[in-house]
mmCIF file of C-alpha atoms in Angstrom:
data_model
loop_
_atom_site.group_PDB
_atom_site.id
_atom_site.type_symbol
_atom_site.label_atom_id
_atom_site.label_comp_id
_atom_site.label_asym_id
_atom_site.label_seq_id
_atom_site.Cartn_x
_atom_site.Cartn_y
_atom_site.Cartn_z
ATOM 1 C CA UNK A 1 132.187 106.545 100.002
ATOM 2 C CA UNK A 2 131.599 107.697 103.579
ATOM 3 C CA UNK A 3 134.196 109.044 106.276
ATOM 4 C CA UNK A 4 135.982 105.948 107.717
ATOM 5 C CA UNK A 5 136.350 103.859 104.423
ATOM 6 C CA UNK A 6 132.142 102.787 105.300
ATOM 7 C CA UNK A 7 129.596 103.510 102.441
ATOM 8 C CA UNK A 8 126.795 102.834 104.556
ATOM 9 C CA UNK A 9 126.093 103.712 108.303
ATOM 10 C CA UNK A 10 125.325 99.998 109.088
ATOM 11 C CA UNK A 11 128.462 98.931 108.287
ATOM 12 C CA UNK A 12 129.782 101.438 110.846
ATOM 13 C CA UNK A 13 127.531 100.278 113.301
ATOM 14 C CA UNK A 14 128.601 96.807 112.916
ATOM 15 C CA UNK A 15 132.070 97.357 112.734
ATOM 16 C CA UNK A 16 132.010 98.728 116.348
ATOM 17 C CA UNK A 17 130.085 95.682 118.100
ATOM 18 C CA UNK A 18 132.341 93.748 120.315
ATOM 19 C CA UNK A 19 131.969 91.036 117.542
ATOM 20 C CA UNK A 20 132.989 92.462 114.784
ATOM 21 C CA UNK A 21 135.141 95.249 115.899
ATOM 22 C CA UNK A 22 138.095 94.730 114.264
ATOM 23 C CA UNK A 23 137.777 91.178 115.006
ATOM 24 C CA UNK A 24 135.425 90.093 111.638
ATOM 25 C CA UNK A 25 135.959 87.061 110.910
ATOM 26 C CA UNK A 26 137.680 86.634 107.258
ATOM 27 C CA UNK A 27 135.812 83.665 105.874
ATOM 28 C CA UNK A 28 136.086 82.060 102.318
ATOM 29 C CA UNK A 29 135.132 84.397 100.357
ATOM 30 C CA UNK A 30 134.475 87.327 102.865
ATOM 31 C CA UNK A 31 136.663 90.411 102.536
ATOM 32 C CA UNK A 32 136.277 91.060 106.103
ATOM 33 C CA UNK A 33 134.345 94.065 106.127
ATOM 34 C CA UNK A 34 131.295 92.282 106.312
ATOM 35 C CA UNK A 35 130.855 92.416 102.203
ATOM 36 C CA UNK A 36 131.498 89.274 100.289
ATOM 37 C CA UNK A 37 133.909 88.836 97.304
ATOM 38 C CA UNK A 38 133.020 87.718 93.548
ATOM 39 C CA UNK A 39 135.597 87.155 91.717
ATOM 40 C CA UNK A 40 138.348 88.794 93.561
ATOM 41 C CA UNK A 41 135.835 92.554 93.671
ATOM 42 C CA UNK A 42 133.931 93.085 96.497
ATOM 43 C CA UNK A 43 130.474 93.036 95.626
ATOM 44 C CA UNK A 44 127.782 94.975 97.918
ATOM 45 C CA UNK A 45 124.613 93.379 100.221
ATOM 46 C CA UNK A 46 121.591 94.300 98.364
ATOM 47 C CA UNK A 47 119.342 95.729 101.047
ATOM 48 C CA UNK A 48 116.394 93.325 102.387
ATOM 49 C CA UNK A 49 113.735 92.973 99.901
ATOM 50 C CA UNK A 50 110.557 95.078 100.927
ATOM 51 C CA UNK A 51 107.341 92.662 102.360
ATOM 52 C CA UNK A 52 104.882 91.264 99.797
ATOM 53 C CA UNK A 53 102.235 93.507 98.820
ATOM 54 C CA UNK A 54 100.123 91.225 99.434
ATOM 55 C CA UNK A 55 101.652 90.538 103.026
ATOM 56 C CA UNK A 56 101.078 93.906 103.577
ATOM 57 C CA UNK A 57 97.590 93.836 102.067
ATOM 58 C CA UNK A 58 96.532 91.220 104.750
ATOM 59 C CA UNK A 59 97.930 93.436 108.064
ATOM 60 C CA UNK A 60 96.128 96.203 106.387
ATOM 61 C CA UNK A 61 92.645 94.174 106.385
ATOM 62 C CA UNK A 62 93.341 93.216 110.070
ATOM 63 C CA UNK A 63 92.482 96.326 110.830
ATOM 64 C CA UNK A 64 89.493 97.249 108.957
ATOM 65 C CA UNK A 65 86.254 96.583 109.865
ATOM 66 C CA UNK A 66 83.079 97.344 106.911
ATOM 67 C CA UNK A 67 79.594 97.219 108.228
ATOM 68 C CA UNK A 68 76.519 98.109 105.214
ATOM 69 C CA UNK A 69 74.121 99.577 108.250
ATOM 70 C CA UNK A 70 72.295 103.107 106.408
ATOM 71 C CA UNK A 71 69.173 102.198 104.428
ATOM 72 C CA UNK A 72 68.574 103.723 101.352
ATOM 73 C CA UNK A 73 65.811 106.388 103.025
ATOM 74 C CA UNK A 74 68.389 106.890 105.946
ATOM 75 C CA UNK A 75 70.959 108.054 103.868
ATOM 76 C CA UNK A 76 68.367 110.984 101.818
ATOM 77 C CA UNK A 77 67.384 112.082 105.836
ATOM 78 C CA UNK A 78 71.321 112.762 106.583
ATOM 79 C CA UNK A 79 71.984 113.645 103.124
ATOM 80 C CA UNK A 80 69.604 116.526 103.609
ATOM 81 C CA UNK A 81 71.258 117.610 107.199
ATOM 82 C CA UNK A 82 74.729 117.524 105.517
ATOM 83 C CA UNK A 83 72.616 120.188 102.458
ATOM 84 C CA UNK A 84 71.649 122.325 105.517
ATOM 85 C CA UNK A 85 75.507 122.384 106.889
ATOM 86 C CA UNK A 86 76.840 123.310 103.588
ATOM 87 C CA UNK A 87 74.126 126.295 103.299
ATOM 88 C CA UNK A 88 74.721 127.490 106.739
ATOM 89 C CA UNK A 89 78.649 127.807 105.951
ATOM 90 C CA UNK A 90 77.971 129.631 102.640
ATOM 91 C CA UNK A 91 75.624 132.118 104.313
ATOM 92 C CA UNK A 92 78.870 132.300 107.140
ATOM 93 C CA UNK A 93 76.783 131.268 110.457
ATOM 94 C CA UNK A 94 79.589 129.149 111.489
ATOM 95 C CA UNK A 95 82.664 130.014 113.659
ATOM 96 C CA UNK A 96 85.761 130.549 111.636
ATOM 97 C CA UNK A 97 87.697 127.349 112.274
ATOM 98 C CA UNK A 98 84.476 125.521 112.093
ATOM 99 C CA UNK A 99 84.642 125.399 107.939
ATOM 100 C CA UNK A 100 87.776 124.825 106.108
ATOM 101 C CA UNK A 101 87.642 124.952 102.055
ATOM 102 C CA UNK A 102 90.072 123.716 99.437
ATOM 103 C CA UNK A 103 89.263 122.802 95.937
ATOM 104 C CA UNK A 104 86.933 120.419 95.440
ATOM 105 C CA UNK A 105 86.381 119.550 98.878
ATOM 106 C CA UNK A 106 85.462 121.246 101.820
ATOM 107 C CA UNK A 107 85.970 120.198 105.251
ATOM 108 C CA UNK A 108 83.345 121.152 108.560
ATOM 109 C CA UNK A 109 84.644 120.792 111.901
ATOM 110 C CA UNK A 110 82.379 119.899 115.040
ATOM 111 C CA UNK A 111 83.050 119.022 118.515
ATOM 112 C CA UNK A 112 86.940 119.939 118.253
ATOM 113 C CA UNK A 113 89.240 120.876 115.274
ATOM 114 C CA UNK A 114 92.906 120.937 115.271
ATOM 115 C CA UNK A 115 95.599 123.065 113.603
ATOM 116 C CA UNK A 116 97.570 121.727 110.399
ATOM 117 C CA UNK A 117 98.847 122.556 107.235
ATOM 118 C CA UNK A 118 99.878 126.265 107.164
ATOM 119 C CA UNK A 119 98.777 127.282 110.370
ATOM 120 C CA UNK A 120 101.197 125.071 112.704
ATOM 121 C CA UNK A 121 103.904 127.861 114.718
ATOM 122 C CA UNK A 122 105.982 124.559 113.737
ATOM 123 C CA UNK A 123 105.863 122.203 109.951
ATOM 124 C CA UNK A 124 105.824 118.463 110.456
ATOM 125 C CA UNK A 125 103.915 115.326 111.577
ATOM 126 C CA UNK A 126 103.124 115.703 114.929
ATOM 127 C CA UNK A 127 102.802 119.405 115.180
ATOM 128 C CA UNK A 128 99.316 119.257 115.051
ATOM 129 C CA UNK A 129 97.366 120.827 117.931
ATOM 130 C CA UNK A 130 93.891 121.022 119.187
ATOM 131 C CA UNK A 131 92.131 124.378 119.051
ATOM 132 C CA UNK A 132 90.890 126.076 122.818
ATOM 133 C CA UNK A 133 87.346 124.533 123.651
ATOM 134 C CA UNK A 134 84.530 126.337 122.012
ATOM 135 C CA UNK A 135 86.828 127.663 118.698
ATOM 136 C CA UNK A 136 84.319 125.260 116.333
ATOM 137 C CA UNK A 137 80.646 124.990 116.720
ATOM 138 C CA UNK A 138 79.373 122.090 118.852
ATOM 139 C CA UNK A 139 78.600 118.486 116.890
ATOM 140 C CA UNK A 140 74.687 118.980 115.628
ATOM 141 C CA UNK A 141 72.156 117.197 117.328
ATOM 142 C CA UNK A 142 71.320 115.261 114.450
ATOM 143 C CA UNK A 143 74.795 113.767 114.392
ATOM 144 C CA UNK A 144 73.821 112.377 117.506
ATOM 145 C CA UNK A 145 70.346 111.338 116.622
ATOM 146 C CA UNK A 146 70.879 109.884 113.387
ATOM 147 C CA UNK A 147 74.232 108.598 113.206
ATOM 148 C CA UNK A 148 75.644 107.961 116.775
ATOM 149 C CA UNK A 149 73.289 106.270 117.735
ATOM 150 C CA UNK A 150 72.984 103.580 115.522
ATOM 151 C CA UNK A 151 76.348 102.667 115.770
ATOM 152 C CA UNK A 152 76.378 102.570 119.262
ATOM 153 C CA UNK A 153 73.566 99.953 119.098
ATOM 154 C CA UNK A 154 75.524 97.718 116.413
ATOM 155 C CA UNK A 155 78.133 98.076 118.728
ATOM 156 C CA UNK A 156 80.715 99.636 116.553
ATOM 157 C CA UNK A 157 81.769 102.493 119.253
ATOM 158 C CA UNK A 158 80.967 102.592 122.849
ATOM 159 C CA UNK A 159 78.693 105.215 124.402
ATOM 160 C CA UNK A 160 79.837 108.675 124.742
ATOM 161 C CA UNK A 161 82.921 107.971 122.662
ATOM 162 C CA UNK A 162 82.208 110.557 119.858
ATOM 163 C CA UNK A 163 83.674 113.979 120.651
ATOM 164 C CA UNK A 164 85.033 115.240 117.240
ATOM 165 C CA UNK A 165 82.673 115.194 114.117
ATOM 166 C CA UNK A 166 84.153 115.989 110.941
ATOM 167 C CA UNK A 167 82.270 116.182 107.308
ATOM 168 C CA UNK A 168 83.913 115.806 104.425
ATOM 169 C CA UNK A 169 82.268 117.377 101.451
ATOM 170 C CA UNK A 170 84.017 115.995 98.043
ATOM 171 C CA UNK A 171 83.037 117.292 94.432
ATOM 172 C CA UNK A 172 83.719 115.166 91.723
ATOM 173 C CA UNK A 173 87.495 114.595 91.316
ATOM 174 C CA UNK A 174 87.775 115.655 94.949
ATOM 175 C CA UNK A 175 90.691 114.342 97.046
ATOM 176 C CA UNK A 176 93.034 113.571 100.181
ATOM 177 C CA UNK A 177 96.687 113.034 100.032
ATOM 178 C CA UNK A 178 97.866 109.891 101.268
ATOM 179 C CA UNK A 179 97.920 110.714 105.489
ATOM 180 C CA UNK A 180 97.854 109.747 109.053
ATOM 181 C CA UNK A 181 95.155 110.768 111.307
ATOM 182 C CA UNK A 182 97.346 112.039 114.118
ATOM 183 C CA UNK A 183 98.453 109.414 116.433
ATOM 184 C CA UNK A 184 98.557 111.661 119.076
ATOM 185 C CA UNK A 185 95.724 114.096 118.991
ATOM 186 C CA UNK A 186 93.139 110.965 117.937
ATOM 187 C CA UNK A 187 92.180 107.377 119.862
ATOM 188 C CA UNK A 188 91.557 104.712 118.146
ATOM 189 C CA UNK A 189 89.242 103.584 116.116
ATOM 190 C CA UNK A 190 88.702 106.102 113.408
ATOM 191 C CA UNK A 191 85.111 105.612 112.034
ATOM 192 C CA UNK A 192 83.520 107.118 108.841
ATOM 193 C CA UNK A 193 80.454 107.055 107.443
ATOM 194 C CA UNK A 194 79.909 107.645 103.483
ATOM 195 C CA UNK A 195 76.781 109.267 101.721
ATOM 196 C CA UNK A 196 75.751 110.652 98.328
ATOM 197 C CA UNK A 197 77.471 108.192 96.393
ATOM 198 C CA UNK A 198 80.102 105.208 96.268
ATOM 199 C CA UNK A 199 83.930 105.726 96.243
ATOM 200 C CA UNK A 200 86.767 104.217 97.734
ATOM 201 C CA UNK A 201 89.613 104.393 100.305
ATOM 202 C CA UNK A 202 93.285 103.126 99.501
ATOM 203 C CA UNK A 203 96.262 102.532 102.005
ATOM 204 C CA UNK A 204 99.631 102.791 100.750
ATOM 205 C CA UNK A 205 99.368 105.388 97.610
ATOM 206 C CA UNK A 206 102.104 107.851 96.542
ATOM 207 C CA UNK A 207 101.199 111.044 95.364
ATOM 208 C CA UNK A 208 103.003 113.081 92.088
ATOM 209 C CA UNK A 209 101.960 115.822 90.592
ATOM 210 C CA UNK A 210 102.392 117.691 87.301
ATOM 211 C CA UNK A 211 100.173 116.688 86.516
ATOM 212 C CA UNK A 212 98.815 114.280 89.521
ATOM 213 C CA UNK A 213 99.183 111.026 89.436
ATOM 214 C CA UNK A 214 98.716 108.826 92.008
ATOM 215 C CA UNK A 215 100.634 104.662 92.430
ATOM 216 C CA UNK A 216 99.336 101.746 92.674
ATOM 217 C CA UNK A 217 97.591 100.931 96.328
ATOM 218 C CA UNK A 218 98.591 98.537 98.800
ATOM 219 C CA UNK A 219 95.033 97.777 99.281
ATOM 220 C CA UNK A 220 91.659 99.421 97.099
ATOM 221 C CA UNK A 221 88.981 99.483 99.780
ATOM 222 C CA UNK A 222 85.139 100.550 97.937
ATOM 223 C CA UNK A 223 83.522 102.423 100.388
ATOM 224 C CA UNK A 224 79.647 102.656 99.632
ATOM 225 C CA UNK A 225 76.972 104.730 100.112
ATOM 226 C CA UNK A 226 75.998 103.681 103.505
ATOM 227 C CA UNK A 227 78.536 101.786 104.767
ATOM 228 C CA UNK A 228 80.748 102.116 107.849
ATOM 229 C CA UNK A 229 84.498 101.685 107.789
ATOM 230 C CA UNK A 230 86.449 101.507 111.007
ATOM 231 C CA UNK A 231 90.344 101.719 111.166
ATOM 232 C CA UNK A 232 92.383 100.768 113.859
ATOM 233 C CA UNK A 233 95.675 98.631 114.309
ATOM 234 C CA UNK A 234 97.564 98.538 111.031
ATOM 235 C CA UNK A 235 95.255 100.465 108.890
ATOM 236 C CA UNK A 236 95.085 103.300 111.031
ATOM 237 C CA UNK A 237 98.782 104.051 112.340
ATOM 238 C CA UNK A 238 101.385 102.016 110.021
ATOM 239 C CA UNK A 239 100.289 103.039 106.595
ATOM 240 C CA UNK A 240 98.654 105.896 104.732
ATOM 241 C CA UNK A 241 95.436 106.342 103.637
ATOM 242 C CA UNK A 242 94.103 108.770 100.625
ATOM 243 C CA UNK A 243 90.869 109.478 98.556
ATOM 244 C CA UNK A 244 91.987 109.429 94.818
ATOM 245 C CA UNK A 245 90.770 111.955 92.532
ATOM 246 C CA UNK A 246 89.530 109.285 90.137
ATOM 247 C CA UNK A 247 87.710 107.845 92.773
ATOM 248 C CA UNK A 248 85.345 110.206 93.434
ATOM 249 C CA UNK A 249 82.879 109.925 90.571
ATOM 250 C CA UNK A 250 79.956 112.036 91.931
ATOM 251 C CA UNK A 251 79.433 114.118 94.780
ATOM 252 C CA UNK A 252 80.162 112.385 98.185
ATOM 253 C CA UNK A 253 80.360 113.523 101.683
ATOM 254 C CA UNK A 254 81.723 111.571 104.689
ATOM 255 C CA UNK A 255 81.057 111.682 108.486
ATOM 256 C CA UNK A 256 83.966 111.275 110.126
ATOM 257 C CA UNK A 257 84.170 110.526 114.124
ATOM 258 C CA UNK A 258 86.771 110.203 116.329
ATOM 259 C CA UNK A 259 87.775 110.590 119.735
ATOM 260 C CA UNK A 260 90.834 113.220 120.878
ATOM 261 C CA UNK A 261 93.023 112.404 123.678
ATOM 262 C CA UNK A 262 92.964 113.035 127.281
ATOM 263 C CA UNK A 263 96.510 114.410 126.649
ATOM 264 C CA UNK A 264 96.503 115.793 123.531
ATOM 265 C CA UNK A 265 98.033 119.227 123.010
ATOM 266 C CA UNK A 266 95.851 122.147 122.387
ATOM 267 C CA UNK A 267 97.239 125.652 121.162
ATOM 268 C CA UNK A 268 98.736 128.353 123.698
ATOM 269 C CA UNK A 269 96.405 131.466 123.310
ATOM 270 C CA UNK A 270 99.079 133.102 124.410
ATOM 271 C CA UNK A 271 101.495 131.647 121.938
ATOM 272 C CA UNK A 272 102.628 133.660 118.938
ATOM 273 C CA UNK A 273 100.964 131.586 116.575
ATOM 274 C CA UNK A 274 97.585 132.032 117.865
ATOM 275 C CA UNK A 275 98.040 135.685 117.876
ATOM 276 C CA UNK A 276 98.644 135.457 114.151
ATOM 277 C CA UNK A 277 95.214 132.972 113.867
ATOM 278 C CA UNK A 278 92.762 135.111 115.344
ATOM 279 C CA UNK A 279 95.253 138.521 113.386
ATOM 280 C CA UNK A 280 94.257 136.599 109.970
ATOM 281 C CA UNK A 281 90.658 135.714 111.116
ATOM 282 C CA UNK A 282 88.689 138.953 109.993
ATOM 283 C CA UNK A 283 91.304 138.275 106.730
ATOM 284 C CA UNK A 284 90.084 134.702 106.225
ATOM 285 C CA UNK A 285 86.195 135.408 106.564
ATOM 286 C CA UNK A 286 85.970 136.253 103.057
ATOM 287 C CA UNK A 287 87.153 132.690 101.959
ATOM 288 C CA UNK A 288 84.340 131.004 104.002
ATOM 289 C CA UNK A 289 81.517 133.235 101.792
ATOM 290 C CA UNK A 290 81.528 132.697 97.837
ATOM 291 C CA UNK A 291 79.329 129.877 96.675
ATOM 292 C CA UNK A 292 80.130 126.595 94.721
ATOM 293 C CA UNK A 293 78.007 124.916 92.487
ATOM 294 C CA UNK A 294 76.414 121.531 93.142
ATOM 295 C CA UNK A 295 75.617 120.820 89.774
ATOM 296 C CA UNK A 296 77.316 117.766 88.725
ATOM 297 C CA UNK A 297 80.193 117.297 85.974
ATOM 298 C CA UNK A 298 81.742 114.708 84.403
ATOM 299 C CA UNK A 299 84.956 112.956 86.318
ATOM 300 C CA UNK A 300 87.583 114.649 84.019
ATOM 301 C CA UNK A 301 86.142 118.839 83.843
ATOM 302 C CA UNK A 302 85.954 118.643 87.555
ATOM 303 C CA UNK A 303 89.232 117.285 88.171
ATOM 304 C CA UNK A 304 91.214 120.161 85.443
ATOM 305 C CA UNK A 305 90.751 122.495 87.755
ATOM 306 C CA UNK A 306 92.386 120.599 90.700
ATOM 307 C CA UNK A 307 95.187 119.833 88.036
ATOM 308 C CA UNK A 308 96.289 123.079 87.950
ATOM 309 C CA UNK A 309 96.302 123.918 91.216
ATOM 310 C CA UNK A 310 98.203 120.628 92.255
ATOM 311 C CA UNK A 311 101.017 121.557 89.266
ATOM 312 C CA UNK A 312 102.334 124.532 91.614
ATOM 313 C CA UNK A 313 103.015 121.687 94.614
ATOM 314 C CA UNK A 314 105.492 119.725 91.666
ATOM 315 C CA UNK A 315 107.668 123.197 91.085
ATOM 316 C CA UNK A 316 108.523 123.531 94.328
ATOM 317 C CA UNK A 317 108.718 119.737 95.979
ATOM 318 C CA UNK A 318 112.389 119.868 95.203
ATOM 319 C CA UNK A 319 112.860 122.597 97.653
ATOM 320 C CA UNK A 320 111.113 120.921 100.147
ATOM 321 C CA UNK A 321 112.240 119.647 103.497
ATOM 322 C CA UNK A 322 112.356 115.397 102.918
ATOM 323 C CA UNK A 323 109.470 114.991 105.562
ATOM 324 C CA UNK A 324 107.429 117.185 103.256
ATOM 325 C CA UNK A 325 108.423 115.162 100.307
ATOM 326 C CA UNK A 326 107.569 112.168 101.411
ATOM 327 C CA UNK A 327 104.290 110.269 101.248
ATOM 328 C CA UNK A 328 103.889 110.110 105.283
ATOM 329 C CA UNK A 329 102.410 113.681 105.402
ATOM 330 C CA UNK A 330 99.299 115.481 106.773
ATOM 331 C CA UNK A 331 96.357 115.615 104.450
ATOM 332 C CA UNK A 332 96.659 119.199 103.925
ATOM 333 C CA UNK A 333 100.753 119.299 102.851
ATOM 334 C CA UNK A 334 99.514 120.613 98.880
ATOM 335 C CA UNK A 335 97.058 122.978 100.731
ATOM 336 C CA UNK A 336 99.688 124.393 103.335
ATOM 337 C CA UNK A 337 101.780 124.882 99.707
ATOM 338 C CA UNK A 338 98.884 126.727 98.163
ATOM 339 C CA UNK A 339 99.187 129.278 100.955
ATOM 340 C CA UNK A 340 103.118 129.742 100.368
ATOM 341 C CA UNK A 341 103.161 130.034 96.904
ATOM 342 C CA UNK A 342 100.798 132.474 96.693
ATOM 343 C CA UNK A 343 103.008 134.374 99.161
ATOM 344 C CA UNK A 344 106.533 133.383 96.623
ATOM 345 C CA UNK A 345 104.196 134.930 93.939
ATOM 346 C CA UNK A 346 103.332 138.551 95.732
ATOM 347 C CA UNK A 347 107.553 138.514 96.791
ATOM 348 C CA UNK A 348 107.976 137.679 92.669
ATOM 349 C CA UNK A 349 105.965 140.413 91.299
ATOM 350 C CA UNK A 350 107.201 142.852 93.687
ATOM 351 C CA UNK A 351 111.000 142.232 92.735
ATOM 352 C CA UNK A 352 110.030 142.620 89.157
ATOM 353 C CA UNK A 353 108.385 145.316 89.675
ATOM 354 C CA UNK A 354 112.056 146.813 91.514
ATOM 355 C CA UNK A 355 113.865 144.999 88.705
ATOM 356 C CA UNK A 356 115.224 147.329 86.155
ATOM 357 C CA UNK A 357 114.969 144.384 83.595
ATOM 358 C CA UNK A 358 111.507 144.110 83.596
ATOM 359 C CA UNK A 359 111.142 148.005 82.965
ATOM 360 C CA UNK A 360 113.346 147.561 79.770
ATOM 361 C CA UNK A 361 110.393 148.265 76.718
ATOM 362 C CA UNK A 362 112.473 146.526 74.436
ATOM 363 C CA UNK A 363 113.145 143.310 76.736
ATOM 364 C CA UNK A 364 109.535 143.273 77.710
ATOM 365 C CA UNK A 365 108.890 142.680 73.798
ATOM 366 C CA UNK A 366 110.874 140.073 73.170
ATOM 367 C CA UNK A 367 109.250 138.225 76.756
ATOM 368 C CA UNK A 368 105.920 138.603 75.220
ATOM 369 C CA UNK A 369 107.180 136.875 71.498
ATOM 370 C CA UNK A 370 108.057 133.578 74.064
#
């Protein structure tokens, strides 16, 4: 029970309106608090029941909009462009914030990329910020010429509204947490474009972990080979949106474009966490070089891997701030934890290493019989 004799906050509230402050009216069967009685106990409101899924479902359609417009022979011609981008990052042509790699999928910024994940000066939704003009490449001409085009034509965007390219390159049991695109960093609509092979897009998941699972969606969208899908309305700012691991089957890639804001905040270069960016830069290179295999694998070895990784996210969720916890959060909140656990693991070993318990032979024994 709360301060004040309330146990919930919207009981206080009420209680101070001109109408009900002390003045609640003590109808039959009302103990005057705003709670009724049942059988001389007070019994509590049950909260409002949540809206019908399939309410839900139909606000989430009103804003999507599926067009089948890439032939079979335009898809191999991009296909092949989207080869040459992944071979160009490997051999490291690209600027450093152009590529960004996590398990199973990697992620190629053109046009204008943004700061998330473990790289915000500040954590949470909304903290995102554009990077200074010219810190990722420039969107390839064939962007423009293969894909921009045409959609312009079938009037799904207007001209010149593309300024942010993004390719999303999943391997088999490849995902994205359930996420936002940032309201205010992005216009509206979002549009993506899917090659390689089919998947599909769901609004409303939850993710767990430990190993992952993922609930239920509010809506299972298939999203194939080909095919546009534009968000806007509902389905782009009132409910998340994820790639399930189980989803992706094969390899597929994604074109996503967008359009940032006139207003939208870029990083200070002069702010402390931009120091630390372009500090960690010559650091980071490295990660953009090894090579990953393209051969394909079945649906369950590819996603082991991404398994194990995910299982270090469930250790420390309890920890976590709530906006972290919950299922509102920026596609990268597992990788910004990948980062900060492998920094928890290099504080770990060193206090071990200080620890006169660890440097006990006979205690060290009996740790290795567990």
């Amino acid at each position: 029970m709360a301060a004040g004799g309330f146990s919930d906050l919207r009981e206080k509230l009420s209680f101070k309106t001109p109408q009900g402050k002390g003045h609640r009216s003590k109808e039959a069967g009302d103990g005057g608090d705003g709670r009724k009685r049942k059988h001389g106990h007070l019994e509590e409101e049950e909260p409002p029941p949540p809206p019908p899924r399939g309410l839900e479902a139909g606000r989430v359609k009103s804003g999507i909009r599926q067009v089948s417009m890439f032939s079979a022979d335009e898809c191999r011609r991009i296909e092949s462009r989207i080869d040459e981008v992944v071979a160009k990052a490997e051999k490291g042509l690209y600027r450093e914030h152009t590529v960004d790699r996590a398990p199973l999928r990697n992620k190629y910024f053109f046009g204008e990329g943004y700061t998330y994940g473990s790289q915000l000066e500040r954590r949470g939704p909304g903290q995102e910020r554009l990077y200074s003009k010219g810190e990722v490449d420039d969107i390839p001409d064939w962007v423009h010429e293969l894909v921009v085009k045409k959609l312009v034509a079938n009037d799904i965007i207007p001209e010149g509204f593309v300024n942010s390219a993004v390719i999303n390159d999943y391997q088999p049991g490849g995902c994205i947490v359930s996420h936002v695109d940032p309201i205010h960093i992005f216009e509206r609509p979002i549009v993506s474009v899917s090659f390689f092979s089919d998947s599909a897009l769901c609004f409303g998941c939850k993710f767990q972990f430990k190993p992952i699972r993922v609930s239920e969606p509010v809506l299972f969208l298939p999203v194939r080979r080909g095919s546009v899908t534009v968000l806007s309305g509902y389905a782009a700012d009132e409910i998340t949106h994820c790639i399930r691991p189980q989803d992706v089957k094969e390899r597929r890639a994604v074109v996503i474009l967008r359009r940032t804001k006139a207003d939208a905040p870029r990083l200070d270069v002069s702010s402390p966490g931009s120091a630390l960016l372009s500090a960690l830069g010559s650091e980071r290179r490295h990660v953009l070089r090894p090579k990953r295999s393209r051969q394909k694998a079945g649906p369950d070895a590819a996603h082991r891997p991404r398994i194990l990784e995910m299982d270090k996210e469930e250790n420390r969720r309890s920890s976590l701030p709530s906006w972290r916890r919950s299922g509102f959060a920026s596609e990268n909140t597992w990788r910004r934890s990948q980062d900060e656990d492998e920094e928890e693991d290099e504080e770990e070993e060193a206090g071990r290493r200080d620890d006169p318990r660890f440097l006990d032979p006979v205690r060290s024994v009996k740790m290795r019989k567990r």
